Amino acid sequence: MHSPAPVPAPVASEGSSLADGGDSLGVLVCGHGSRNRLAVAEFASLAEQLQQRFAPVPVAYGYLEFATPILREGLESLRQRGVTHVLAVPAMLFAAGHAKNDIPSVLNTYAAETGLRIDYGRELGVDRRMIQAAGARLREALARTPGDVPLQDTLLVVVGRGSSDPDANSNVAKVTRMLVEGFGFGWGETLYSGVTFPLVEPGLRHVVRLGYRRILVLPYFLFSGVLVSRIGQHTDRVAQDHPEVEFIKASYLGDHPYVLDTFVERVEDVVRGDTNMNCSLCKYRDQVLGFEREVGSPQHSHHHHVEGLTESCDLCEHECTGACQPDGVPVPLAGHQHHDHPHGGSDHAAHHHAPYPHADHPLGPRTLRGGRGSDGVAQTSLDVSPGSGLKRPVTDQKH
């Protein structure tokens, strides 16, 4: 089997230069949060490892939703420890609604209320180290798979979270291309777990028809969780229908040393003032094709109603689907209407959510419609009958 050139083993960074500064610095790692206990534990473990990297500078963490501590509690813990200058970084792979809107809104509100200086960094992004971490996960998956299928006969599928932000979605596609060229895979496709298109199962049923002997699926996620589990479930369903194709499931990124190195770099970027996101393709700052109406949209946090909600949250029937507010696209939930409750004087005043322009795409979710299934999207299946031509998903809902 042809293999790409070996990548040197990651070397842990030797601490950090933050302690050399004159201010009473502290670091806040800003996460999304999850109802999945493993995901929360993994995030806490990553924060602990970052504390070791930055010692003696204190490191705290907080979540937007569905877990504790919330961001305000993380900030308060740093302030109680004498921190006067917080370096906050989003634990986000790409810059979409959470990194651009929700986290800054919470941080700005807290800074205005307390006078605490908070400088905000940028997302992990498309970074050489992140690509290397993903490559390591692919190597691990290939190494535990018997057989000798050439990489040219292997199709790589990278699954991103999916967002209403086209810039974030396009970055997942760039990661796919970097990995395809780095390894020499026969083909590469980018799929998404929600919000945009193509979704995982329709996408897999499409690419399986390309004729590759093996399909390698990489969930490009930082941590475990409901969505990562569903990616595996979708993969298993398609694999069961196509025994002639070998399916391999790679692991998510997790706390790979290269991921930790990237976090350290993002914090040190804040100290250097190098915190610019890609504003030229930001739909809030410029007229991105198809999203022109969102230029200048007010930035609000859309997570106040689920801040800190853990086991007591009953917004979902069984477990969190992650669909109540996927990157700013509102999804009405049974028993919970987003605007039927007071905002309690928070920074979340009355506002309008721009609709995702492709909510009805046949290969994507119907996030602004009724009749969602357990994934928070309409139940779809793919017509793969002989002679059916373009394989358009068939939905059991009437729209």
Coordinates of C-alpha atoms in Angstrom, one line a residue:
M1 CA 0.0 0.0 0.0
H2 CA 1.4 3.4 -1.0
S3 CA 1.9 5.7 2.0
P4 CA 2.6 9.4 2.2
A5 CA 6.0 10.5 3.5
P6 CA 6.1 10.0 7.3
V7 CA 5.4 13.0 9.5
P8 CA 7.7 13.6 12.4
A9 CA 6.3 12.7 15.8
P10 CA 4.8 15.7 17.6
V11 CA 6.9 17.4 20.2
A12 CA 5.2 19.0 23.2
S13 CA 5.7 22.7 23.5
E14 CA 8.0 23.7 26.3
G15 CA 5.7 25.7 28.3
S16 CA 4.7 29.3 27.3
S17 CA 6.1 32.8 27.4
L18 CA 2.9 34.2 28.9
A19 CA 4.3 34.3 32.4
D20 CA 6.9 36.8 31.2
G21 CA 4.2 39.5 30.8
G22 CA 3.6 42.2 33.3
D23 CA -0.2 41.9 33.6
S24 CA -2.0 39.4 35.8
L25 CA -2.8 37.2 32.8
G26 CA -5.3 34.3 32.7
V27 CA -6.5 32.1 29.8
L28 CA -10.1 31.2 29.1
V29 CA -10.9 28.3 26.8
C30 CA -14.4 28.9 25.4
G31 CA -16.3 25.7 24.4
H32 CA -19.7 25.0 23.0
G33 CA -20.9 22.4 25.5
S34 CA -22.6 19.1 25.1
R35 CA -25.1 16.8 26.8
N36 CA -22.6 14.0 26.1
R37 CA -20.6 13.4 29.3
L38 CA -17.7 12.0 27.4
A39 CA -17.4 15.1 25.3
V40 CA -17.5 17.3 28.4
A41 CA -14.9 15.2 30.1
E42 CA -12.6 15.4 27.0
F43 CA -12.9 19.1 26.9
A44 CA -12.0 19.4 30.6
S45 CA -9.0 17.2 30.1
L46 CA -7.8 19.4 27.2
A47 CA -8.1 22.4 29.5
E48 CA -6.1 20.7 32.2
Q49 CA -3.4 19.9 29.6
L50 CA -3.3 23.5 28.5
Q51 CA -2.9 24.5 32.2
Q52 CA 0.2 22.4 32.3
R53 CA 1.5 24.1 29.1
F54 CA 0.8 27.6 30.5
A55 CA 1.7 27.2 34.1
P56 CA 1.9 29.3 36.3
V57 CA -0.6 31.4 34.3
P58 CA -4.1 30.2 35.4
V59 CA -6.3 28.5 32.8
A60 CA -10.1 28.3 33.1
Y61 CA -12.8 27.1 30.7
G62 CA -16.5 27.6 30.2
Y63 CA -19.3 26.5 27.8
L64 CA -22.0 28.2 25.8
E65 CA -24.7 25.6 26.6
F66 CA -25.7 22.3 28.0
A67 CA -22.8 22.0 30.4
T68 CA -21.1 23.8 33.3
P69 CA -19.2 25.9 34.1
I70 CA -20.7 28.5 31.7
L71 CA -18.5 31.1 30.3
R72 CA -19.3 33.7 32.9
E73 CA -18.4 31.3 35.6
G74 CA -15.1 30.6 34.0
L75 CA -14.4 34.3 33.8
E76 CA -15.4 34.8 37.4
S77 CA -13.1 32.1 38.5
L78 CA -10.2 33.9 36.8
R79 CA -11.1 37.2 38.3
Q80 CA -11.3 35.7 41.8
R81 CA -7.8 34.4 41.3
G82 CA -6.5 37.9 40.7
V83 CA -6.5 37.9 36.9
T84 CA -6.9 41.4 35.4
H85 CA -6.3 40.5 31.8
V86 CA -8.0 37.5 30.2
L87 CA -6.8 35.9 26.9
A88 CA -9.9 34.1 25.6
V89 CA -9.8 31.7 22.7
P90 CA -12.7 29.8 21.1
A91 CA -12.3 26.0 21.1
M92 CA -13.8 26.0 17.6
L93 CA -12.3 24.4 14.5
F94 CA -13.7 27.2 12.3
A95 CA -15.2 30.6 12.6
A96 CA -18.9 30.5 12.3
G97 CA -21.8 31.7 14.4
H98 CA -20.4 30.5 17.8
A99 CA -17.0 32.0 17.3
K100 CA -18.1 35.2 15.6
N101 CA -21.3 36.0 17.5
D102 CA -22.2 34.0 20.6
I103 CA -18.9 33.8 22.5
P104 CA -17.9 37.5 21.8
S105 CA -21.4 38.6 23.0
V106 CA -21.0 36.9 26.3
L107 CA -17.4 38.1 26.8
N108 CA -18.3 41.7 25.9
T109 CA -21.2 41.7 28.3
Y110 CA -19.1 40.4 31.1
A111 CA -16.3 42.9 30.4
A112 CA -18.8 45.8 30.4
E113 CA -20.3 44.7 33.7
T114 CA -17.0 44.1 35.5
G115 CA -14.4 46.2 33.8
L116 CA -12.2 43.1 33.3
R117 CA -10.0 43.3 30.2
I118 CA -10.7 40.5 27.8
D119 CA -8.9 40.0 24.6
Y120 CA -10.4 37.5 22.2
G121 CA -8.4 35.2 19.9
R122 CA -9.3 33.4 16.7
E123 CA -10.5 29.9 15.9
L124 CA -8.1 27.0 15.3
G125 CA -8.7 27.3 11.6
V126 CA -7.0 25.7 8.6
D127 CA -3.6 25.2 10.2
R128 CA -0.6 23.0 9.3
R129 CA -0.7 21.3 12.8
M130 CA -4.4 20.6 12.6
I131 CA -3.9 19.0 9.2
Q132 CA -1.1 16.9 10.7
A133 CA -3.4 15.8 13.6
A134 CA -6.1 14.8 11.1
G135 CA -3.4 12.9 9.2
A136 CA -2.4 11.0 12.3
R137 CA -6.0 9.9 12.9
L138 CA -6.1 8.6 9.3
R139 CA -2.9 6.7 9.7
E140 CA -4.2 5.1 12.9
A141 CA -7.4 4.0 11.1
L142 CA -5.4 2.6 8.2
A143 CA -2.9 0.8 10.4
R144 CA -5.6 -1.1 12.2
T145 CA -7.3 -2.2 9.0
P146 CA -6.2 -5.5 7.4
G147 CA -5.7 -5.8 3.7
D148 CA -3.6 -4.0 1.2
V149 CA -5.9 -1.7 -0.7
P150 CA -3.9 1.1 -2.5
L151 CA -4.6 4.6 -1.4
Q152 CA -5.5 5.4 -5.0
D153 CA -8.4 3.0 -4.6
T154 CA -9.5 4.7 -1.4
L155 CA -12.0 7.5 -1.2
L156 CA -11.6 9.9 1.7
V157 CA -14.8 11.4 3.2
V158 CA -14.3 14.3 5.7
V159 CA -17.3 15.2 7.8
G160 CA -17.6 18.7 9.2
R161 CA -20.1 20.0 11.7
G162 CA -21.9 22.1 9.1
S163 CA -22.8 25.8 9.5
S164 CA -25.0 28.5 8.1
D165 CA -21.7 30.3 7.4
P166 CA -20.3 29.5 3.9
D167 CA -16.8 30.5 4.9
A168 CA -16.6 27.9 7.7
N169 CA -18.1 25.2 5.4
S170 CA -15.6 26.0 2.7
N171 CA -12.7 25.5 5.2
V172 CA -13.8 22.0 5.8
A173 CA -13.5 21.4 2.1
K174 CA -10.0 22.8 2.1
V175 CA -9.1 20.4 4.9
T176 CA -10.4 17.6 2.7
R177 CA -8.3 18.7 -0.2
M178 CA -5.1 19.1 1.9
L179 CA -5.5 15.5 3.2
V180 CA -6.3 14.0 -0.2
E181 CA -3.2 15.6 -1.8
G182 CA -1.1 14.8 1.2
F183 CA -1.9 11.1 1.2
G184 CA -2.7 10.6 -2.5
F185 CA -6.2 9.2 -2.0
G186 CA -8.1 8.4 -5.2
W187 CA -10.8 10.9 -4.4
G188 CA -12.1 13.1 -1.7
E189 CA -15.6 14.4 -0.6
T190 CA -16.7 16.7 2.1
L191 CA -20.0 16.1 4.0
Y192 CA -21.6 17.8 6.9
S193 CA -23.5 16.5 10.0
G194 CA -26.1 19.2 9.9
V195 CA -27.3 22.7 8.9
T196 CA -25.9 22.6 5.4
F197 CA -25.5 20.1 2.6
P198 CA -24.7 17.4 1.7
L199 CA -25.6 15.5 4.9
V200 CA -23.7 12.3 5.9
E201 CA -26.0 9.5 4.8
P202 CA -27.2 11.0 1.5
G203 CA -23.6 12.0 0.8
L204 CA -22.3 8.5 1.5
R205 CA -25.0 6.9 -0.7
H206 CA -23.8 9.2 -3.5
V207 CA -20.1 8.6 -3.2
V208 CA -20.4 4.9 -2.9
R209 CA -21.5 4.8 -6.5
L210 CA -18.2 6.2 -7.6
G211 CA -16.8 2.7 -7.5
Y212 CA -13.9 2.9 -5.0
R213 CA -13.0 -0.3 -3.1
R214 CA -12.6 1.5 0.2
I215 CA -14.1 4.6 1.8
L216 CA -12.4 6.2 4.8
V217 CA -14.6 8.4 6.9
L218 CA -13.0 11.1 9.1
P219 CA -15.2 13.1 11.5
Y220 CA -13.4 16.4 11.6
F221 CA -14.5 17.2 15.2
L222 CA -12.6 18.1 18.3
F223 CA -14.4 15.9 20.7
S224 CA -16.8 13.0 21.0
G225 CA -20.6 13.6 21.2
V226 CA -24.0 12.9 19.7
L227 CA -23.0 14.1 16.3
V228 CA -19.9 12.1 16.1
S229 CA -21.9 9.0 17.1
R230 CA -24.4 9.7 14.4
I231 CA -21.7 9.9 11.8
G232 CA -20.7 6.4 12.7
Q233 CA -24.3 5.2 12.6
H234 CA -24.9 6.7 9.2
T235 CA -21.7 5.1 8.0
D236 CA -22.8 1.7 9.3
R237 CA -26.1 1.9 7.6
V238 CA -24.6 2.6 4.2
A239 CA -21.9 0.0 4.7
Q240 CA -24.6 -2.6 5.5
D241 CA -26.2 -1.8 2.1
H242 CA -22.9 -2.0 0.2
P243 CA -20.9 -5.1 1.4
E244 CA -18.8 -4.8 -1.7
V245 CA -17.2 -1.6 -0.3
E246 CA -14.9 -1.6 2.7
F247 CA -15.7 1.2 5.1
I248 CA -13.2 2.5 7.7
K249 CA -14.1 4.9 10.5
A250 CA -11.3 7.1 11.7
S251 CA -11.4 8.8 15.1
Y252 CA -12.1 12.5 15.7
L253 CA -9.2 14.8 16.5
G254 CA -9.4 14.8 20.3
D255 CA -6.4 16.0 22.4
H256 CA -3.7 15.1 19.8
P257 CA -0.5 16.9 20.7
Y258 CA -0.7 18.9 17.4
V259 CA -4.2 20.1 18.5
L260 CA -2.8 21.3 21.8
D261 CA 0.1 23.0 20.0
T262 CA -2.4 24.9 17.9
F263 CA -4.3 26.0 21.0
V264 CA -1.1 27.3 22.5
E265 CA -0.3 29.2 19.4
R266 CA -3.8 30.8 19.3
V267 CA -3.4 32.1 22.9
E268 CA 0.1 33.5 22.1
D269 CA -1.4 35.1 19.0
V270 CA -3.6 37.1 21.3
V271 CA -0.6 38.4 23.1
R272 CA 1.0 39.4 19.8
G273 CA -2.3 41.0 18.6
D274 CA -2.6 38.5 15.7
T275 CA -6.3 37.7 16.1
N276 CA -7.8 38.6 12.7
M277 CA -10.3 36.2 11.3
N278 CA -11.0 36.0 7.6
C279 CA -13.1 39.1 7.3
S280 CA -12.9 39.2 3.5
L281 CA -15.3 36.2 3.4
C282 CA -17.3 37.0 6.5
K283 CA -21.0 37.2 5.7
Y284 CA -21.5 39.8 8.4
R285 CA -18.9 42.2 7.0
D286 CA -19.1 41.8 3.2
Q287 CA -21.6 40.8 0.6
V288 CA -20.8 37.1 0.3
L289 CA -22.7 35.5 -2.6
G290 CA -26.1 34.3 -1.5
F291 CA -25.8 35.8 2.0
E292 CA -25.9 39.5 1.1
R293 CA -28.8 40.2 3.5
E294 CA -26.7 39.3 6.5
V295 CA -24.1 42.1 6.2
G296 CA -24.1 44.2 9.4
S297 CA -26.4 41.9 11.3
P298 CA -26.4 42.6 15.1
Q299 CA -24.3 40.1 17.0
H300 CA -26.2 38.3 19.8
S301 CA -25.6 35.2 21.9
H302 CA -28.3 32.7 21.0
H303 CA -27.6 30.4 23.9
H304 CA -28.9 32.2 27.0
H305 CA -31.9 29.8 27.3
V306 CA -29.7 26.7 27.5
E307 CA -26.7 28.1 29.5
G308 CA -25.7 25.6 32.1
L309 CA -28.5 23.2 31.4
T310 CA -27.4 19.7 31.9
E311 CA -29.5 16.7 32.9
S312 CA -32.5 18.8 33.8
C313 CA -32.8 20.1 30.2
D314 CA -35.9 18.6 28.5
L315 CA -35.7 20.4 25.2
C316 CA -35.0 17.1 23.4
E317 CA -36.9 13.9 23.9
H318 CA -34.0 11.6 24.8
E319 CA -30.6 13.1 24.3
C320 CA -29.3 16.4 23.0
T321 CA -29.5 16.6 19.2
G322 CA -27.4 19.8 19.0
A323 CA -30.1 21.2 16.8
C324 CA -31.8 23.8 19.0
Q325 CA -29.5 26.5 17.7
P326 CA -27.1 25.2 15.1
D327 CA -24.8 28.1 14.4
G328 CA -27.5 30.7 14.6
V329 CA -30.2 28.9 12.6
P330 CA -33.3 28.7 14.8
V331 CA -35.1 25.4 15.0
P332 CA -38.5 25.3 16.9
L333 CA -38.5 22.6 19.5
A334 CA -41.5 20.9 20.9
G335 CA -42.5 22.8 24.0
H336 CA -39.9 25.5 23.5
Q337 CA -40.4 28.5 21.3
H338 CA -37.3 30.6 21.2
H339 CA -39.1 33.9 21.5
D340 CA -42.0 33.0 23.9
H341 CA -40.0 33.7 27.0
P342 CA -38.5 36.9 28.6
H343 CA -34.8 37.5 28.3
G344 CA -34.4 38.5 31.9
G345 CA -32.5 41.7 31.1
S346 CA -29.7 39.9 29.4
D347 CA -27.8 41.1 26.4
H348 CA -30.2 39.0 24.2
A349 CA -32.7 41.6 23.2
A350 CA -35.4 41.1 20.5
H351 CA -33.7 40.2 17.3
H352 CA -34.1 38.5 14.0
H353 CA -32.4 35.4 12.7
A354 CA -31.6 35.4 9.0
P355 CA -32.9 32.2 7.4
Y356 CA -30.4 29.8 5.9
P357 CA -31.0 30.2 2.1
H358 CA -30.6 26.5 1.3
A359 CA -32.7 24.9 4.0
D360 CA -34.7 23.0 1.4
H361 CA -31.8 21.6 -0.4
P362 CA -32.6 18.0 -1.3
L363 CA -29.3 16.7 0.1
G364 CA -29.5 18.8 3.2
P365 CA -31.5 19.3 6.4
R366 CA -34.9 21.0 6.5
T367 CA -33.9 23.0 9.6
L368 CA -36.5 25.7 9.2
R369 CA -39.3 23.3 8.6
G370 CA -41.4 21.0 10.8
G371 CA -41.3 17.3 10.9
R372 CA -37.8 16.8 12.1
G373 CA -36.5 13.4 13.1
S374 CA -34.2 12.5 15.9
D375 CA -31.3 14.2 14.1
G376 CA -33.2 17.5 14.0
V377 CA -33.7 17.2 10.3
A378 CA -36.4 15.8 8.0
Q379 CA -36.3 12.1 7.6
T380 CA -34.8 11.4 4.2
S381 CA -33.8 8.4 2.2
L382 CA -32.1 8.2 -1.2
D383 CA -33.7 6.8 -4.3
V384 CA -30.9 4.5 -5.6
S385 CA -33.1 2.4 -7.9
P386 CA -31.6 1.5 -11.3
G387 CA -32.3 4.1 -13.9
S388 CA -33.5 6.7 -11.4
G389 CA -31.0 9.2 -12.8
L390 CA -30.1 12.0 -10.4
K391 CA -30.6 10.4 -6.9
R392 CA -32.7 12.9 -5.1
P393 CA -33.6 12.3 -1.5
V394 CA -37.2 11.3 -0.9
T395 CA -38.7 12.9 2.2
D396 CA -41.6 11.6 4.3
Q397 CA -42.7 15.1 5.0
K398 CA -44.8 17.4 2.8
H399 CA -43.3 20.8 2.4

